[in-house]
Short mmCIF file of C-alpha atoms and ligand atoms in Angstrom, two decimals:
data_model
loop_
_atom_site.label_atom_id
_atom_site.label_comp_id
_atom_site.label_asym_id
_atom_site.label_seq_id
_atom_site.Cartn_x
_atom_site.Cartn_y
_atom_site.Cartn_z
CA MET A 1 -18.01 12.92 -44.54
CA SER A 2 -17.28 9.02 -45.17
CA SER A 3 -19.51 6.10 -45.01
CA SER A 4 -21.13 4.57 -41.55
CA PRO A 5 -18.98 2.60 -39.85
CA LYS A 6 -20.22 -0.68 -38.76
CA ARG A 7 -19.79 -1.31 -35.41
CA VAL A 8 -17.73 1.30 -32.85
CA LEU A 9 -16.48 0.41 -29.62
CA VAL A 10 -16.83 3.82 -27.56
CA THR A 11 -14.88 3.75 -24.10
CA GLY A 12 -15.85 6.01 -21.55
CA GLY A 13 -19.31 6.64 -23.57
CA ALA A 14 -21.28 7.24 -19.93
CA GLY A 15 -19.30 10.12 -19.23
CA PHE A 16 -19.29 13.64 -20.86
CA ILE A 17 -18.04 14.18 -24.08
CA GLY A 18 -18.28 10.15 -24.76
CA SER A 19 -22.18 10.28 -24.39
CA HIS A 20 -22.27 13.39 -26.36
CA PHE A 21 -20.59 11.39 -28.92
CA ILE A 22 -22.52 8.15 -28.76
CA ARG A 23 -25.97 10.32 -29.20
CA LEU A 24 -24.46 12.07 -32.33
CA LEU A 25 -22.89 9.21 -33.87
CA MET A 26 -26.47 7.12 -33.46
CA ALA A 27 -28.55 9.79 -34.88
CA GLU A 28 -26.31 10.47 -38.05
CA HIS A 29 -25.73 6.92 -38.61
CA PRO A 30 -28.82 4.89 -38.36
CA THR A 31 -27.26 1.53 -39.00
CA THR A 32 -23.68 2.07 -36.83
CA GLU A 33 -23.97 -0.50 -33.91
CA VAL A 34 -22.40 1.13 -30.67
CA VAL A 35 -20.74 -0.82 -27.50
CA ASN A 36 -20.26 1.40 -24.93
CA LEU A 37 -17.20 0.30 -22.63
CA ASP A 38 -17.17 2.01 -19.42
CA ALA A 39 -15.88 1.43 -16.16
CA MET A 40 -18.86 3.51 -14.29
CA THR A 41 -16.15 5.53 -12.17
CA TYR A 42 -17.14 8.94 -10.22
CA ALA A 43 -18.14 10.87 -13.29
CA ALA A 44 -19.96 8.35 -15.20
CA SER A 45 -23.82 7.83 -15.45
CA HIS A 46 -26.15 5.77 -17.22
CA GLU A 47 -28.41 8.96 -17.37
CA ASN A 48 -26.13 10.30 -19.76
CA VAL A 49 -27.09 7.67 -22.35
CA ALA A 50 -30.67 6.64 -21.40
CA GLU A 51 -31.85 8.47 -24.76
CA VAL A 52 -30.12 5.30 -26.57
CA ALA A 53 -30.37 2.78 -23.86
CA ASP A 54 -33.24 1.10 -25.49
CA ASP A 55 -31.87 1.08 -28.77
CA PRO A 56 -31.02 -2.30 -30.40
CA ARG A 57 -27.86 -0.90 -31.91
CA TYR A 58 -26.56 -0.42 -28.75
CA SER A 59 -25.06 -2.68 -25.89
CA PHE A 60 -23.14 -1.59 -22.89
CA VAL A 61 -20.29 -3.45 -20.97
CA GLU A 62 -19.28 -2.24 -17.94
CA GLY A 63 -15.71 -2.93 -17.33
CA ASP A 64 -11.86 -0.75 -17.35
CA ILE A 65 -9.95 -0.04 -20.20
CA ALA A 66 -6.98 -1.49 -18.42
CA ASP A 67 -8.56 -5.16 -18.22
CA ALA A 68 -7.46 -7.18 -20.90
CA GLU A 69 -9.92 -9.84 -20.68
CA VAL A 70 -13.16 -7.08 -20.49
CA VAL A 71 -11.63 -5.32 -23.63
CA ALA A 72 -10.87 -8.53 -25.80
CA LYS A 73 -14.44 -9.26 -25.31
CA ALA A 74 -15.97 -5.84 -26.08
CA MET A 75 -13.38 -5.76 -29.07
CA GLN A 76 -14.97 -8.46 -31.21
CA GLY A 77 -16.68 -7.65 -34.50
CA VAL A 78 -15.26 -3.71 -33.79
CA THR A 79 -14.32 -2.03 -36.95
CA HIS A 80 -13.93 1.70 -35.06
CA VAL A 81 -12.56 2.56 -31.67
CA ALA A 82 -13.07 5.86 -29.97
CA ASN A 83 -11.29 6.11 -26.57
CA PHE A 84 -12.88 8.52 -24.34
CA ALA A 85 -12.17 6.71 -21.32
CA ALA A 86 -9.92 9.04 -18.47
CA GLU A 87 -9.43 10.29 -15.62
CA SER A 88 -9.64 13.62 -16.56
CA HIS A 89 -9.74 16.19 -13.44
CA VAL A 90 -6.32 18.09 -13.00
CA ASP A 91 -6.93 18.62 -9.28
CA ARG A 92 -7.50 15.01 -8.62
CA SER A 93 -4.27 14.19 -10.30
CA ILE A 94 -2.27 16.39 -7.86
CA HIS A 95 -3.64 14.43 -5.11
CA GLY A 96 -2.72 11.43 -6.66
CA ALA A 97 -2.18 10.16 -10.35
CA VAL A 98 -2.35 6.11 -10.09
CA ASP A 99 -5.55 5.99 -11.23
CA PHE A 100 -4.45 8.44 -14.25
CA ILE A 101 -1.50 6.01 -15.29
CA ARG A 102 -3.28 3.12 -15.08
CA THR A 103 -6.44 4.59 -17.11
CA ASP A 104 -4.73 6.99 -19.71
CA VAL A 105 -1.90 5.42 -20.02
CA LEU A 106 -2.09 1.33 -19.61
CA GLY A 107 -5.87 1.43 -20.38
CA THR A 108 -4.52 2.90 -23.71
CA TYR A 109 -2.29 0.06 -24.25
CA VAL A 110 -4.29 -2.33 -23.67
CA LEU A 111 -7.11 -0.67 -26.20
CA CYS A 112 -4.41 -0.43 -28.82
CA GLU A 113 -3.23 -4.24 -28.33
CA ALA A 114 -6.68 -5.41 -28.73
CA ALA A 115 -7.71 -3.05 -31.76
CA ARG A 116 -4.26 -4.38 -33.52
CA LYS A 117 -5.47 -7.92 -32.90
CA GLU A 118 -8.91 -7.13 -34.11
CA GLY A 119 -7.48 -5.56 -36.85
CA VAL A 120 -9.96 -2.66 -36.80
CA GLU A 121 -10.46 -0.38 -39.45
CA ARG A 122 -9.83 3.42 -37.46
CA PHE A 123 -8.50 4.13 -33.59
CA LEU A 124 -9.34 7.26 -32.48
CA GLN A 125 -7.39 8.12 -29.49
CA VAL A 126 -9.15 11.11 -27.77
CA SER A 127 -6.77 13.76 -26.04
CA THR A 128 -6.41 17.11 -24.71
CA ASP A 129 -4.62 20.22 -25.61
CA GLU A 130 -3.09 20.12 -22.14
CA VAL A 131 -0.40 18.04 -23.25
CA TYR A 132 1.22 20.86 -25.32
CA GLY A 133 1.70 22.65 -22.10
CA SER A 134 0.97 26.35 -21.72
CA ILE A 135 1.48 28.86 -24.37
CA ASP A 136 1.67 32.98 -23.47
CA GLN A 137 1.34 33.84 -26.96
CA GLY A 138 -0.03 32.63 -30.20
CA SER A 139 -1.45 29.24 -30.44
CA PHE A 140 -0.56 25.40 -30.58
CA THR A 141 -0.42 23.78 -33.82
CA GLU A 142 -0.17 20.08 -33.68
CA GLU A 143 3.59 20.31 -34.41
CA HIS A 144 4.11 21.92 -30.96
CA PRO A 145 6.12 19.29 -28.84
CA LEU A 146 4.76 17.74 -26.13
CA GLU A 147 5.30 19.48 -22.77
CA PRO A 148 2.44 18.24 -20.17
CA SER A 149 3.03 19.77 -17.03
CA SER A 150 0.60 18.37 -14.69
CA PRO A 151 0.12 14.62 -13.21
CA TYR A 152 -2.79 14.51 -15.56
CA SER A 153 -1.75 15.86 -18.94
CA ALA A 154 1.62 13.81 -18.43
CA SER A 155 -0.48 10.64 -18.65
CA LYS A 156 -2.43 11.83 -21.44
CA ALA A 157 0.73 12.58 -23.12
CA GLY A 158 1.79 9.01 -22.28
CA GLY A 159 -1.10 7.93 -24.30
CA ASP A 160 -0.97 9.63 -27.09
CA LEU A 161 2.69 8.44 -27.72
CA GLN A 162 1.62 4.53 -26.83
CA ALA A 163 -1.12 4.98 -29.71
CA LEU A 164 0.90 6.52 -31.97
CA ALA A 165 3.73 3.86 -31.47
CA TYR A 166 1.37 1.44 -32.34
CA MET A 167 0.73 2.90 -35.46
CA HIS A 168 4.60 2.99 -36.36
CA THR A 169 5.45 -0.22 -35.06
CA PHE A 170 2.32 -2.27 -36.15
CA GLY A 171 0.45 -0.19 -38.39
CA LEU A 172 -2.81 0.36 -36.26
CA PRO A 173 -4.62 3.02 -37.88
CA VAL A 174 -4.34 5.56 -35.11
CA ILE A 175 -5.73 9.19 -35.16
CA ILE A 176 -5.92 11.52 -32.30
CA THR A 177 -7.87 14.71 -31.42
CA ARG A 178 -6.57 17.46 -28.89
CA GLY A 179 -9.73 18.96 -27.35
CA SER A 180 -9.70 22.33 -25.55
CA ASN A 181 -11.95 23.32 -22.43
CA THR A 182 -15.22 21.74 -22.82
CA TYR A 183 -18.72 22.64 -21.17
CA GLY A 184 -22.23 21.96 -21.42
CA PRO A 185 -25.05 19.73 -20.34
CA ASN A 186 -24.14 16.33 -18.59
CA GLN A 187 -20.59 17.65 -16.88
CA TYR A 188 -19.77 16.29 -13.48
CA PRO A 189 -19.58 19.36 -11.39
CA GLU A 190 -16.13 19.28 -10.71
CA LYS A 191 -14.78 21.30 -13.55
CA LEU A 192 -14.88 25.23 -13.62
CA ILE A 193 -18.46 25.82 -15.47
CA PRO A 194 -20.79 23.39 -13.70
CA LEU A 195 -19.05 23.92 -10.10
CA PHE A 196 -19.44 27.36 -10.67
CA VAL A 197 -23.06 27.06 -12.08
CA THR A 198 -24.26 24.95 -9.63
CA ASN A 199 -22.69 26.44 -6.16
CA ALA A 200 -24.20 29.79 -7.69
CA LEU A 201 -27.62 28.38 -7.88
CA ASP A 202 -26.85 26.90 -4.36
CA GLY A 203 -25.85 30.15 -2.99
CA GLN A 204 -22.20 28.55 -2.32
CA LYS A 205 -18.63 30.14 -2.62
CA LEU A 206 -17.05 30.33 -6.08
CA PRO A 207 -13.73 29.03 -5.43
CA VAL A 208 -11.20 31.05 -8.18
CA TYR A 209 -7.61 29.81 -8.02
CA GLY A 210 -5.18 32.33 -7.77
CA ASP A 211 -6.15 35.82 -9.53
CA GLY A 212 -8.66 34.36 -11.91
CA SER A 213 -6.49 35.50 -15.20
CA GLN A 214 -5.62 32.47 -16.44
CA VAL A 215 -6.97 31.88 -20.03
CA ARG A 216 -8.73 28.92 -21.44
CA ASP A 217 -10.33 28.15 -24.83
CA TRP A 218 -13.61 26.82 -24.57
CA ILE A 219 -15.88 24.44 -26.69
CA HIS A 220 -19.11 22.87 -26.60
CA GLY A 221 -19.83 19.11 -25.57
CA ARG A 222 -21.51 18.31 -28.73
CA ASP A 223 -19.35 20.11 -31.19
CA HIS A 224 -16.23 18.78 -29.68
CA ALA A 225 -17.96 15.42 -29.74
CA ASN A 226 -18.76 15.94 -33.45
CA GLY A 227 -15.02 17.20 -34.27
CA ILE A 228 -14.35 13.69 -32.98
CA LEU A 229 -17.14 11.90 -35.07
CA TYR A 230 -15.47 14.30 -38.04
CA ALA A 231 -11.73 12.96 -37.28
CA LEU A 232 -12.58 9.44 -36.73
CA LEU A 233 -14.43 8.81 -40.07
CA GLY A 234 -12.34 11.49 -42.21
CA GLY A 235 -9.04 12.09 -40.70
CA THR A 236 -5.97 10.33 -41.83
CA PRO A 237 -4.21 7.83 -40.07
CA GLY A 238 -1.04 8.81 -38.03
CA GLU A 239 -2.43 12.43 -38.00
CA VAL A 240 -3.29 14.78 -35.05
CA TYR A 241 -6.26 17.26 -35.29
CA ASN A 242 -6.83 20.11 -32.77
CA ILE A 243 -10.60 20.37 -31.71
CA GLY A 244 -11.28 24.05 -30.28
CA GLY A 245 -13.93 26.14 -29.70
CA GLY A 246 -11.99 29.44 -30.42
CA ASN A 247 -13.64 31.01 -27.39
CA GLU A 248 -10.37 32.04 -25.08
CA ARG A 249 -11.96 33.88 -22.01
CA THR A 250 -10.69 34.45 -18.40
CA ASN A 251 -11.66 32.49 -15.88
CA MET A 252 -12.72 35.27 -14.20
CA TRP A 253 -14.54 36.65 -17.16
CA ILE A 254 -16.56 33.37 -16.93
CA THR A 255 -17.34 33.74 -13.47
CA LYS A 256 -18.57 37.04 -13.77
CA GLN A 257 -21.06 35.61 -16.62
CA ILE A 258 -22.01 33.22 -14.28
CA LEU A 259 -23.08 35.12 -11.66
CA GLU A 260 -24.75 37.33 -13.96
CA GLN A 261 -26.94 34.12 -15.57
CA THR A 262 -27.77 32.99 -12.47
CA GLY A 263 -28.42 35.96 -10.68
CA ALA A 264 -25.87 35.27 -7.87
CA SER A 265 -24.31 37.74 -6.09
CA GLU A 266 -20.46 39.11 -6.80
CA GLU A 267 -19.97 38.29 -3.00
CA LEU A 268 -19.65 34.55 -3.64
CA ILE A 269 -16.25 34.81 -5.45
CA THR A 270 -13.71 33.63 -3.06
CA TYR A 271 -9.96 33.71 -4.22
CA VAL A 272 -8.28 30.84 -3.02
CA GLU A 273 -4.63 29.23 -3.03
CA ASP A 274 -3.56 28.63 -6.62
CA ARG A 275 -3.56 25.13 -8.14
CA LEU A 276 0.00 23.93 -8.00
CA GLY A 277 1.81 24.44 -11.56
CA HIS A 278 -1.60 26.00 -12.87
CA ASP A 279 -0.96 26.52 -16.60
CA VAL A 280 -1.47 30.17 -17.08
CA ARG A 281 -3.46 29.99 -21.23
CA TYR A 282 -4.13 27.33 -23.60
CA SER A 283 -4.95 28.35 -27.00
CA LEU A 284 -5.66 25.95 -30.23
CA ASP A 285 -4.85 26.46 -33.69
CA THR A 286 -7.70 24.51 -35.28
CA SER A 287 -7.08 25.50 -38.88
CA LYS A 288 -5.84 21.78 -39.61
CA ALA A 289 -9.49 20.13 -38.57
CA GLN A 290 -11.48 22.61 -40.33
CA ARG A 291 -9.19 22.31 -43.28
CA GLU A 292 -8.47 18.99 -43.65
CA LEU A 293 -11.98 17.36 -41.97
CA GLY A 294 -14.02 20.31 -43.13
CA TRP A 295 -15.16 20.33 -39.25
CA LYS A 296 -16.25 23.49 -37.40
CA PRO A 297 -17.41 24.42 -34.26
CA GLU A 298 -20.80 25.66 -34.59
CA ILE A 299 -22.14 26.82 -31.10
CA SER A 300 -21.51 30.13 -30.19
CA PHE A 301 -20.10 30.61 -26.45
CA ASP A 302 -23.06 33.09 -25.59
CA GLN A 303 -25.37 30.80 -26.38
CA GLY A 304 -24.04 27.69 -25.57
CA LEU A 305 -23.20 29.17 -21.99
CA ALA A 306 -26.49 30.39 -21.88
CA ASP A 307 -28.34 26.83 -22.39
CA THR A 308 -25.88 25.48 -20.16
CA VAL A 309 -26.61 27.40 -17.39
CA ALA A 310 -30.34 27.10 -18.48
CA TRP A 311 -29.78 23.02 -18.19
CA TYR A 312 -28.23 22.90 -14.62
CA LYS A 313 -31.69 25.14 -13.38
CA GLU A 314 -34.05 22.74 -15.00
CA ARG A 315 -31.62 19.45 -14.06
CA ARG A 316 -31.43 19.49 -10.33
CA ASP A 317 -32.22 16.23 -10.33
CA TRP A 318 -29.13 15.12 -12.41
CA TRP A 319 -26.66 17.15 -10.31
CA GLU A 320 -27.90 17.14 -6.86
CA PRO A 321 -27.55 13.57 -5.96
CA ILE A 322 -23.81 13.97 -7.22
CA LYS A 323 -23.14 16.45 -4.87
CA SER A 324 -23.10 14.09 -2.22
CA GLY A 325 -21.21 10.86 -1.35
CA GLU A 326 -17.69 11.10 -3.44
CA TYR A 327 -18.43 14.31 -4.35
CA LYS A 328 -18.50 15.32 -0.80
CA GLU A 329 -15.24 13.80 0.13
CA PHE A 330 -13.44 15.39 -2.99
CA TYR A 331 -15.03 18.64 -2.49
CA GLU A 332 -13.41 19.03 1.42
CA LYS A 333 -9.95 17.64 0.56
CA GLN A 334 -9.76 19.87 -2.26
CA TYR A 335 -11.27 23.04 -1.06
CA ALA A 336 -11.12 22.55 2.60
CA GLY A 337 -10.05 25.79 4.97
CA LYS A 338 -10.68 27.48 1.47
CA VAL A 339 -13.97 28.24 1.32
O1 LIG B 1 -7.62 21.95 -21.70
C1 LIG B 1 -8.71 20.83 -21.68
C2 LIG B 1 -8.71 19.99 -20.51
O2 LIG B 1 -9.49 21.24 -19.64
C3 LIG B 1 -9.25 18.80 -20.10
O3 LIG B 1 -8.31 17.95 -21.04
C4 LIG B 1 -9.33 18.21 -18.90
O4 LIG B 1 -9.78 17.02 -18.96
C5 LIG B 1 -10.14 19.45 -18.40
O5 LIG B 1 -10.53 18.79 -16.80
C6 LIG B 1 -9.77 20.64 -18.67
O6 LIG B 1 -8.64 21.13 -17.92
P1 LIG B 1 -9.02 22.49 -16.80
O7 LIG B 1 -7.79 22.16 -15.67
O8 LIG B 1 -8.41 23.72 -17.65
O9 LIG B 1 -10.02 22.32 -16.20
P2 LIG B 1 -10.92 22.77 -15.02
O10 LIG B 1 -12.43 22.91 -15.28
O11 LIG B 1 -10.64 22.20 -14.02
O12 LIG B 1 -10.11 24.42 -14.63
C7 LIG B 1 -10.54 25.40 -15.35
C8 LIG B 1 -9.93 26.85 -14.79
O13 LIG B 1 -10.77 27.29 -13.82
C9 LIG B 1 -8.38 26.52 -14.84
O14 LIG B 1 -7.53 27.71 -15.05
C10 LIG B 1 -8.37 26.27 -13.23
C11 LIG B 1 -9.65 27.12 -12.75
N1 LIG B 1 -10.68 26.56 -11.67
C12 LIG B 1 -10.86 25.43 -11.62
C13 LIG B 1 -11.67 25.09 -10.29
C14 LIG B 1 -12.17 23.55 -10.56
C15 LIG B 1 -10.73 27.82 -10.38
O15 LIG B 1 -10.35 28.95 -10.42
N2 LIG B 1 -11.51 27.23 -9.27
C16 LIG B 1 -12.04 25.64 -9.50
O16 LIG B 1 -12.68 25.23 -8.41
#
């Protein structure tokens, strides 16, 4: 991999994948400074970055990436940007997409503009396989057209296009990664795996959308963060890299694994009304990242899932407080009358 970056602005660094990235970056590059700009919305937690909080190379700025003033200040002296900040939950975007458009599209624009003025060496836009839409057979390569189908994925696609336009128009050295479904410790329990693990541990119902036959390709948060780091340091500006785990599973397979590993009863499975516009299958061809970046995922799905279940079993102190307040409000709106 290329030499250590001097100063990296990580946005959304108190979130799930962003915090894995910060820990990895600071451990592997002992001279690199990190500025974590995070709006501390519902899915972020200071605990996710507690390990590095006292490191003199780390600084934290609370702020929104769509706020040009905050971003301009945070960008000072920055050589590399990794934009993790995003509204990311599909179901929330179906209830209303304004926050998604603000953060994922407007926020990306504001960051690109500040990065251009600062003359950064690299701008890494963290994106998602969902911008490609759904695929029945075969796998998405980076050449696949963008066909997002949810308000969330449409917002992410808007961010990708804005960043690429900044490369084309102003020469901002933009690199994009498109990641698959990510799981692991520290993930907010609204997403399938942490939601089902924590519900199973509490003897609560597991709300399976439709018939549970939809397929996702799963990657561990640490592997995903590592792929992003490889792309930031070794990727070619203007290029897109797919980062996936190569672990395609149906939602029902995941559900049964979780029940087995938590020792909960299959009676907890509850079939609920399907997600509107539910994408049937995602599948990523990651050969470009493997070939050109020399990256590959290292954590097997069996091991990663077992470790993740063990983490949620041990870390009730992390997730129990989350499953109150704002979380409850969303849960009731999303699952009311269904579970
Ligand atoms: O593919 C990458 C994307 O993966 C990321 O860009 C998104 O930010 C991330 O949220 C994730 O999107 P999904 O919609 O695939 O993830 P989610 O965990 O919400 O759902 C995974 C599958 O499980 C999906 O087919 C819907 C289903 N599901 C989900 C929930 C929350 C259920 O059956 N029941 C549920 O309660």
